[in-house]
Amino acid sequence: MGFEGIGASVKRKEDGRFLAGRGNYVDDMRQTGQLHAVIKRSDRPHAKILSIDTAAAAAAPGVVAVYTGADMAAEGIGGLPCGWQIHNKDGSPMAEPPHPVLAVGKVRHVGDSVAVVIAETRQQAKDAAELLVIDYEDLPAIASVRDAVAPGAARVHDEVADNQCYDWHIGDKAIVDAAFARAKHVVKLDLLNNRLIPNAMEPRAAIGDCDVAGNYTLYTTSQNPHVIRLLMGAFVLHIPEHQLRVVAPDVGGGFGSKIYHYAEEAIVTWAAGKLRRPVRWTAERSESFITDAHGRDHDSTAEMALDEAGNFLALRVRSLCNMGAYLSTFGPAVPTYLYATLLAGVYKTPAIYAEVRAVFTNTVPVDAYRGAGRPEATYLLERLVDTIAHDTGLDRVELRRRNFIPADAFPYQTPVALQYDSGDYVATLESALKAADWAGFPARRRAAAARGKLRGIGMSTYVEACGIAPSHVVGSLGARAGLYEVAEIRVHPTGSVSVFTGTHSHGQGHETTFAQLIAAQLGVPMSQVDVVHGDTAKIPFGMGTYGSRSLPVGGSAIVKAVDKIIAKGKKIAAHLMEASVDDIEFKDGKFTVIGTDRSKALAEISLAAYVPHNYPIDELEPGLDETAFYDPKNFTFPGGCHICEIEIDADTGVPHVVNFVAVDDVGRVINPMIVEGQVQGGVAQGIGQALIENAVYDSAGQLVTGSFMDYNMPRADNVPNIHVGTETTLCTHNPLGVKGCGEVGAIGSPPAVINAVVDALSDYGVRHIDMPASPQKIWSIIQAGRPALAAE
Amino acid sequence: MYDFAYHKPANVADAAKLLAADGEAKALAGGQTFIPVLKQRLNKPSAVIDLGGLGLSGITLAGNTLTIQAMAKHGAVAASAEVKKAISALATLAGWIGDTQVRHRGTIGGSLANNDPSACYPAAVLALGATIKTNTRSIKADDFFQGMFTTALEPGELITAVEFPLPVEKSAYEKFRNPASRYAMVGVFVAKGPAGVRVAITGAGQNGVFRHAEMEAALAKNWSPEAIVGIKTPADDLNSDIHGSAAYRAHLIGVMAKRAVVAAG
């Protein structure tokens, strides 16, 4: 056994079963008597349902049941709930139209669930679904946020005027306006944050089951099984907690898209109850494209007021944000509290005012996707900073440095609600500049030009808020849930340990990181530690994994539970060694009477706890099993500097990322290898957003990029070797000093890439290019810029 | 996919008979387009005639002809010493099709019979002036490709081999991949051989693969990249989609053709 403690790059415990194809995913599960559900999807963006004739489908071979929205409505089944309520500028609540599990009256996006066919085999269910006769009356479709707010636009929901979900703001408008009035320079930029489709490797799947006593089990691809149990049980199907178990076994990637409560989970659970047989559903990839919540999709204007020297005086932002056809579980929170509160970035801008208007469209619901709001804020700010440099002629590095929140200013209160606890933006900047050899770039640019390539370099300096989140804070901001986390530590009689965590691992490596924590804190070898997650029947009520919260919040709960184990262990040790509790110290897995060689190993203490023959039974309960809940005091604030270097083939417009440096401050690092992997994956997604990925709807509301033939996922040849570095300042308010690393890559990287593209094209008169910077788009800029270049 | 009858005949005659007897039957060669189409329920054949039992996967170099039998897989063509020796650009082209999995299932005959407008092989076959051998006749490449997903093949007619005339003095293939699908958005095969100087373009045209007469004339006079600089390709008959407008494709034809001439030496 090598060093397994904090800071060791221990290989991942879970990878053995994944690499051997022995993971246990929802679709791998088989139940006796199982039935197969196929969901009939709307192929219309927006239409009235005039009638649904189910007779032929119901009579088809093998079909057990066909249900429509009317059947669910007749049983009083609720709509899918939204977990976050935003209030408008005037204090009124956001528009929150119903989100039926199966469509009632209307379909509102391509992919909307219209009916479910349940049969003995999947093939039979698919055959029968084709026999459903649905009579639609097409309605005008709203395909984009601009369409939604156009005068006279059709309504996605009849009861929602102007398609407006909310019109929200943050910051002090009067102070900002005054600062703009006295500014020496004002730099303005319009920019789009492109819509993305998550595309986790494992498509969503769900199996519902119900026993003779009416106890339900849902197996589902979820990042947060307890949240699903609460939402579906309490709000949709009205099943009490003790009769509903939700299991999220191995899950193949989520990136946010598996946080939400989806219609299919309710459909299979409800149908299993009616039919008293297990009902299973697995998305086909093409279903994933039109039913998994999409990400991003902002249309924004940003303006910065500056003084003569380039100090930021005030920032004004207006964003028009897409909610899709219905509110997904956390959709409304993303462009508000996960976005606009980050608009200070790493800068000491004294005044900020942001207005966010969220609208409904006839598209798939939009919700959090890796980074969730923070990539949008970072992209807006970091593109704006480079544009300021472009317009004013100030050096982009010096401009950033001049406006950084200094390292000695923490804790730092921003004008947009958040208080950053720690950070050192100069340290990450300097480290990244060095690793990227920023100073040597001009020579590389000249060398590239000699090869006919346009070479550019770009950076982004960013901060994000994760470790979501203090319950009282999010509660005051509209969250309908608390966002603490829970851990139970069970020391078994012979000293091995099981950790029950409310977080969920779907690629993050919790089975390793958390075992490492236990190894470090209890001195138990990792091989003796088991991490249990994903089953509401086993784990206490925890909130799951998203917002880079597993270690800062879930890990903190583990530390608190460990503290309880040690405190109890000391009492047992004191009894066994006939010493005072105050004289017992715990170190390296041993309880020792301070200043003596008398000690008891953890396994001796646990054995005494479970075989309490010689035990302080009058004062202490037997057993060594402790639970702790942890509600964070604040968000955590990872930050850093990303630098991208790119070469463009001037003949074709093809961009190629030739170097990428990410230096992040994620607080204390438990497993450097896992952090590096998380950053690499995030950067790959960030490069994807910046150069490649784009969800495109045509003007009629049809998804043009509905398969991998047209939706462009990053592949190995799109992603360079990524230099990952860390600079550490500790989080000041959680016991480990950790900040979270799951999203930094996707947050910091897109503006670095686009800044590099714009830099590469600087001779062609380009000021901004919207994502994704596709070859065709770059080629068009080069074509348009050539005459100007030739004239010089 | 929908249910279908499945046959795996042992010889070409039986396969042709099965196909001729049933207008709704479809032949399965490598299946790299056909199987996904079946899985998506976009095609409902009454029967699938699996050609995997026919053999027909040989590659031979004899006299002035390179013969690649219809069921030769892309990976085999890419790795073939005979192909590399006779027309190395053809091996290169085969090695660039799809990914490793596709290249170990997909076949030259299947690709040509399907005539996907963004397939690679049609460009080589047309530029090299190859002859398509079927169970009933020989078809010149110039007569074979008849538009998007359309060929001269009659119902029940099966490709058995492709014959490439030799010696090929110069040849090269350059491909601009669709950023998402990685199919050819513009593929240009240039060749100088028994069929003359030819430039065949795939991926770009609305009607599938086509020859570029102006470039051919210019290269026939002067085989050099400079010879085709400035030749504009009209965008009128080119494809346009979210990845590339017709104008962009027209531009890329020029870039890829020039690079192909450079590569051909």
mmCIF file with all atom_site columns, C-alpha atoms in Angstrom, chain A residues 122-124 126-128 130 284 286 453 649-654 692 694 696 704-705 707-715 717-718 774-776 779 783 786, chain B residues 1-4 38-41 44 99 116 118 176-183 185 240-252 255-256 258-259:
data_model
loop_
_atom_site.group_PDB
_atom_site.id
_atom_site.type_symbol
_atom_site.label_atom_id
_atom_site.label_alt_id
_atom_site.label_comp_id
_atom_site.label_asym_id
_atom_site.label_entity_id
_atom_site.label_seq_id
_atom_site.pdbx_PDB_ins_code
_atom_site.Cartn_x
_atom_site.Cartn_y
_atom_site.Cartn_z
_atom_site.occupancy
_atom_site.B_iso_or_equiv
_atom_site.pdbx_formal_charge
_atom_site.auth_seq_id
_atom_site.auth_comp_id
_atom_site.auth_asym_id
_atom_site.auth_atom_id
_atom_site.pdbx_PDB_model_num
ATOM 1  C CA . ARG A 1 122 ? -39.668 -3.362 -26.870 1.00 0.00 ? 122 ARG A CA 1
ATOM 2  C CA . GLN A 1 123 ? -40.203 -4.265 -30.498 1.00 0.00 ? 123 GLN A CA 1
ATOM 3  C CA . GLN A 1 124 ? -43.932 -4.754 -29.899 1.00 0.00 ? 124 GLN A CA 1
ATOM 4  C CA . LYS A 1 126 ? -42.408 0.320  -30.943 1.00 0.00 ? 126 LYS A CA 1
ATOM 5  C CA . ASP A 1 127 ? -44.615 -1.334 -33.531 1.00 0.00 ? 127 ASP A CA 1
ATOM 6  C CA . ALA A 1 128 ? -47.742 -0.392 -31.617 1.00 0.00 ? 128 ALA A CA 1
ATOM 7  C CA . GLU A 1 130 ? -46.672 3.613  -34.838 1.00 0.00 ? 130 GLU A CA 1
ATOM 8  C CA . GLU A 1 284 ? -32.615 6.040  -27.773 1.00 0.00 ? 284 GLU A CA 1
ATOM 9  C CA . SER A 1 286 ? -32.280 10.477 -30.867 1.00 0.00 ? 286 SER A CA 1
ATOM 10 C CA . LYS A 1 453 ? -1.222  29.688 -40.486 1.00 0.00 ? 453 LYS A CA 1
ATOM 11 C CA . ASP A 1 649 ? -5.734  27.380 -41.626 1.00 0.00 ? 649 ASP A CA 1
ATOM 12 C CA . ALA A 1 650 ? -6.282  30.554 -43.623 1.00 0.00 ? 650 ALA A CA 1
ATOM 13 C CA . ASP A 1 651 ? -7.341  28.602 -46.719 1.00 0.00 ? 651 ASP A CA 1
ATOM 14 C CA . THR A 1 652 ? -10.132 26.656 -45.053 1.00 0.00 ? 652 THR A CA 1
ATOM 15 C CA . GLY A 1 653 ? -10.862 28.529 -41.822 1.00 0.00 ? 653 GLY A CA 1
ATOM 16 C CA . VAL A 1 654 ? -10.222 25.411 -39.755 1.00 0.00 ? 654 VAL A CA 1
ATOM 17 C CA . ILE A 1 692 ? -17.780 22.962 -32.352 1.00 0.00 ? 692 ILE A CA 1
ATOM 18 C CA . ASN A 1 694 ? -24.256 24.059 -31.413 1.00 0.00 ? 694 ASN A CA 1
ATOM 19 C CA . VAL A 1 696 ? -29.688 24.557 -34.018 1.00 0.00 ? 696 VAL A CA 1
ATOM 20 C CA . VAL A 1 704 ? -31.709 20.547 -37.130 1.00 0.00 ? 704 VAL A CA 1
ATOM 21 C CA . THR A 1 705 ? -28.923 19.062 -35.018 1.00 0.00 ? 705 THR A CA 1
ATOM 22 C CA . SER A 1 707 ? -28.146 13.469 -34.249 1.00 0.00 ? 707 SER A CA 1
ATOM 23 C CA . PHE A 1 708 ? -24.378 13.165 -34.225 1.00 0.00 ? 708 PHE A CA 1
ATOM 24 C CA . MET A 1 709 ? -24.465 13.571 -38.001 1.00 0.00 ? 709 MET A CA 1
ATOM 25 C CA . ASP A 1 710 ? -25.064 17.272 -37.371 1.00 0.00 ? 710 ASP A CA 1
ATOM 26 C CA . TYR A 1 711 ? -24.474 17.883 -33.660 1.00 0.00 ? 711 TYR A CA 1
ATOM 27 C CA . ASN A 1 712 ? -20.743 18.137 -33.355 1.00 0.00 ? 712 ASN A CA 1
ATOM 28 C CA . MET A 1 713 ? -19.231 16.602 -30.230 1.00 0.00 ? 713 MET A CA 1
ATOM 29 C CA . PRO A 1 714 ? -15.574 17.215 -29.467 1.00 0.00 ? 714 PRO A CA 1
ATOM 30 C CA . ARG A 1 715 ? -13.324 14.291 -30.321 1.00 0.00 ? 715 ARG A CA 1
ATOM 31 C CA . ASP A 1 717 ? -8.408  15.409 -32.420 1.00 0.00 ? 717 ASP A CA 1
ATOM 32 C CA . ASN A 1 718 ? -10.248 18.566 -31.345 1.00 0.00 ? 718 ASN A CA 1
ATOM 33 C CA . SER A 1 774 ? -16.789 27.016 -36.973 1.00 0.00 ? 774 SER A CA 1
ATOM 34 C CA . PRO A 1 775 ? -14.510 26.754 -39.999 1.00 0.00 ? 775 PRO A CA 1
ATOM 35 C CA . GLN A 1 776 ? -17.216 28.253 -42.193 1.00 0.00 ? 776 GLN A CA 1
ATOM 36 C CA . TRP A 1 779 ? -13.570 31.506 -43.390 1.00 0.00 ? 779 TRP A CA 1
ATOM 37 C CA . GLN A 1 783 ? -13.013 36.445 -46.867 1.00 0.00 ? 783 GLN A CA 1
ATOM 38 C CA . ARG A 1 786 ? -9.083  40.133 -47.127 1.00 0.00 ? 786 ARG A CA 1
ATOM 39 C CA . MET B 2 1   ? -35.803 -2.117 -36.817 1.00 0.00 ? 1   MET B CA 1
ATOM 40 C CA . TYR B 2 2   ? -38.785 -3.837 -38.336 1.00 0.00 ? 2   TYR B CA 1
ATOM 41 C CA . ASP B 2 3   ? -38.970 -7.565 -38.780 1.00 0.00 ? 3   ASP B CA 1
ATOM 42 C CA . PHE B 2 4   ? -37.624 -8.916 -42.035 1.00 0.00 ? 4   PHE B CA 1
ATOM 43 C CA . LEU B 2 38  ? -32.779 -0.151 -40.351 1.00 0.00 ? 38  LEU B CA 1
ATOM 44 C CA . LYS B 2 39  ? -32.285 0.598  -36.669 1.00 0.00 ? 39  LYS B CA 1
ATOM 45 C CA . GLN B 2 40  ? -33.946 3.964  -37.108 1.00 0.00 ? 40  GLN B CA 1
ATOM 46 C CA . ARG B 2 41  ? -36.863 2.310  -38.890 1.00 0.00 ? 41  ARG B CA 1
ATOM 47 C CA . LYS B 2 44  ? -38.715 -1.515 -44.134 1.00 0.00 ? 44  LYS B CA 1
ATOM 48 C CA . ASP B 2 99  ? -13.344 4.980  -38.154 1.00 0.00 ? 99  ASP B CA 1
ATOM 49 C CA . ASP B 2 116 ? -23.999 8.391  -50.856 1.00 0.00 ? 116 ASP B CA 1
ATOM 50 C CA . SER B 2 118 ? -20.626 12.294 -49.309 1.00 0.00 ? 118 SER B CA 1
ATOM 51 C CA . PHE B 2 176 ? -12.429 18.222 -46.047 1.00 0.00 ? 176 PHE B CA 1
ATOM 52 C CA . ARG B 2 177 ? -14.487 16.461 -43.428 1.00 0.00 ? 177 ARG B CA 1
ATOM 53 C CA . ASN B 2 178 ? -17.876 17.571 -42.254 1.00 0.00 ? 178 ASN B CA 1
ATOM 54 C CA . PRO B 2 179 ? -16.999 18.758 -38.740 1.00 0.00 ? 179 PRO B CA 1
ATOM 55 C CA . ALA B 2 180 ? -19.811 16.713 -37.154 1.00 0.00 ? 180 ALA B CA 1
ATOM 56 C CA . SER B 2 181 ? -20.248 13.539 -39.209 1.00 0.00 ? 181 SER B CA 1
ATOM 57 C CA . ARG B 2 182 ? -16.694 13.449 -40.582 1.00 0.00 ? 182 ARG B CA 1
ATOM 58 C CA . TYR B 2 183 ? -18.078 12.398 -43.961 1.00 0.00 ? 183 TYR B CA 1
ATOM 59 C CA . MET B 2 185 ? -17.974 17.741 -47.105 1.00 0.00 ? 185 MET B CA 1
ATOM 60 C CA . SER B 2 240 ? -25.628 23.887 -48.544 1.00 0.00 ? 240 SER B CA 1
ATOM 61 C CA . ASP B 2 241 ? -26.234 23.098 -44.878 1.00 0.00 ? 241 ASP B CA 1
ATOM 62 C CA . ILE B 2 242 ? -25.417 24.396 -41.404 1.00 0.00 ? 242 ILE B CA 1
ATOM 63 C CA . HIS B 2 243 ? -21.835 23.217 -41.743 1.00 0.00 ? 243 HIS B CA 1
ATOM 64 C CA . GLY B 2 244 ? -21.062 24.695 -45.116 1.00 0.00 ? 244 GLY B CA 1
ATOM 65 C CA . SER B 2 245 ? -22.806 26.980 -47.555 1.00 0.00 ? 245 SER B CA 1
ATOM 66 C CA . ALA B 2 246 ? -22.586 26.270 -51.275 1.00 0.00 ? 246 ALA B CA 1
ATOM 67 C CA . ALA B 2 247 ? -20.119 29.161 -51.573 1.00 0.00 ? 247 ALA B CA 1
ATOM 68 C CA . TYR B 2 248 ? -17.914 27.691 -48.849 1.00 0.00 ? 248 TYR B CA 1
ATOM 69 C CA . ARG B 2 249 ? -17.984 24.297 -50.533 1.00 0.00 ? 249 ARG B CA 1
ATOM 70 C CA . ALA B 2 250 ? -17.138 25.922 -53.870 1.00 0.00 ? 250 ALA B CA 1
ATOM 71 C CA . HIS B 2 251 ? -14.143 27.560 -52.219 1.00 0.00 ? 251 HIS B CA 1
ATOM 72 C CA . LEU B 2 252 ? -13.076 24.326 -50.548 1.00 0.00 ? 252 LEU B CA 1
ATOM 73 C CA . VAL B 2 255 ? -8.362  24.434 -51.862 1.00 0.00 ? 255 VAL B CA 1
ATOM 74 C CA . MET B 2 256 ? -8.684  20.644 -51.732 1.00 0.00 ? 256 MET B CA 1
ATOM 75 C CA . LYS B 2 258 ? -4.803  22.281 -55.141 1.00 0.00 ? 258 LYS B CA 1
ATOM 76 C CA . ARG B 2 259 ? -3.680  20.268 -52.153 1.00 0.00 ? 259 ARG B CA 1
#
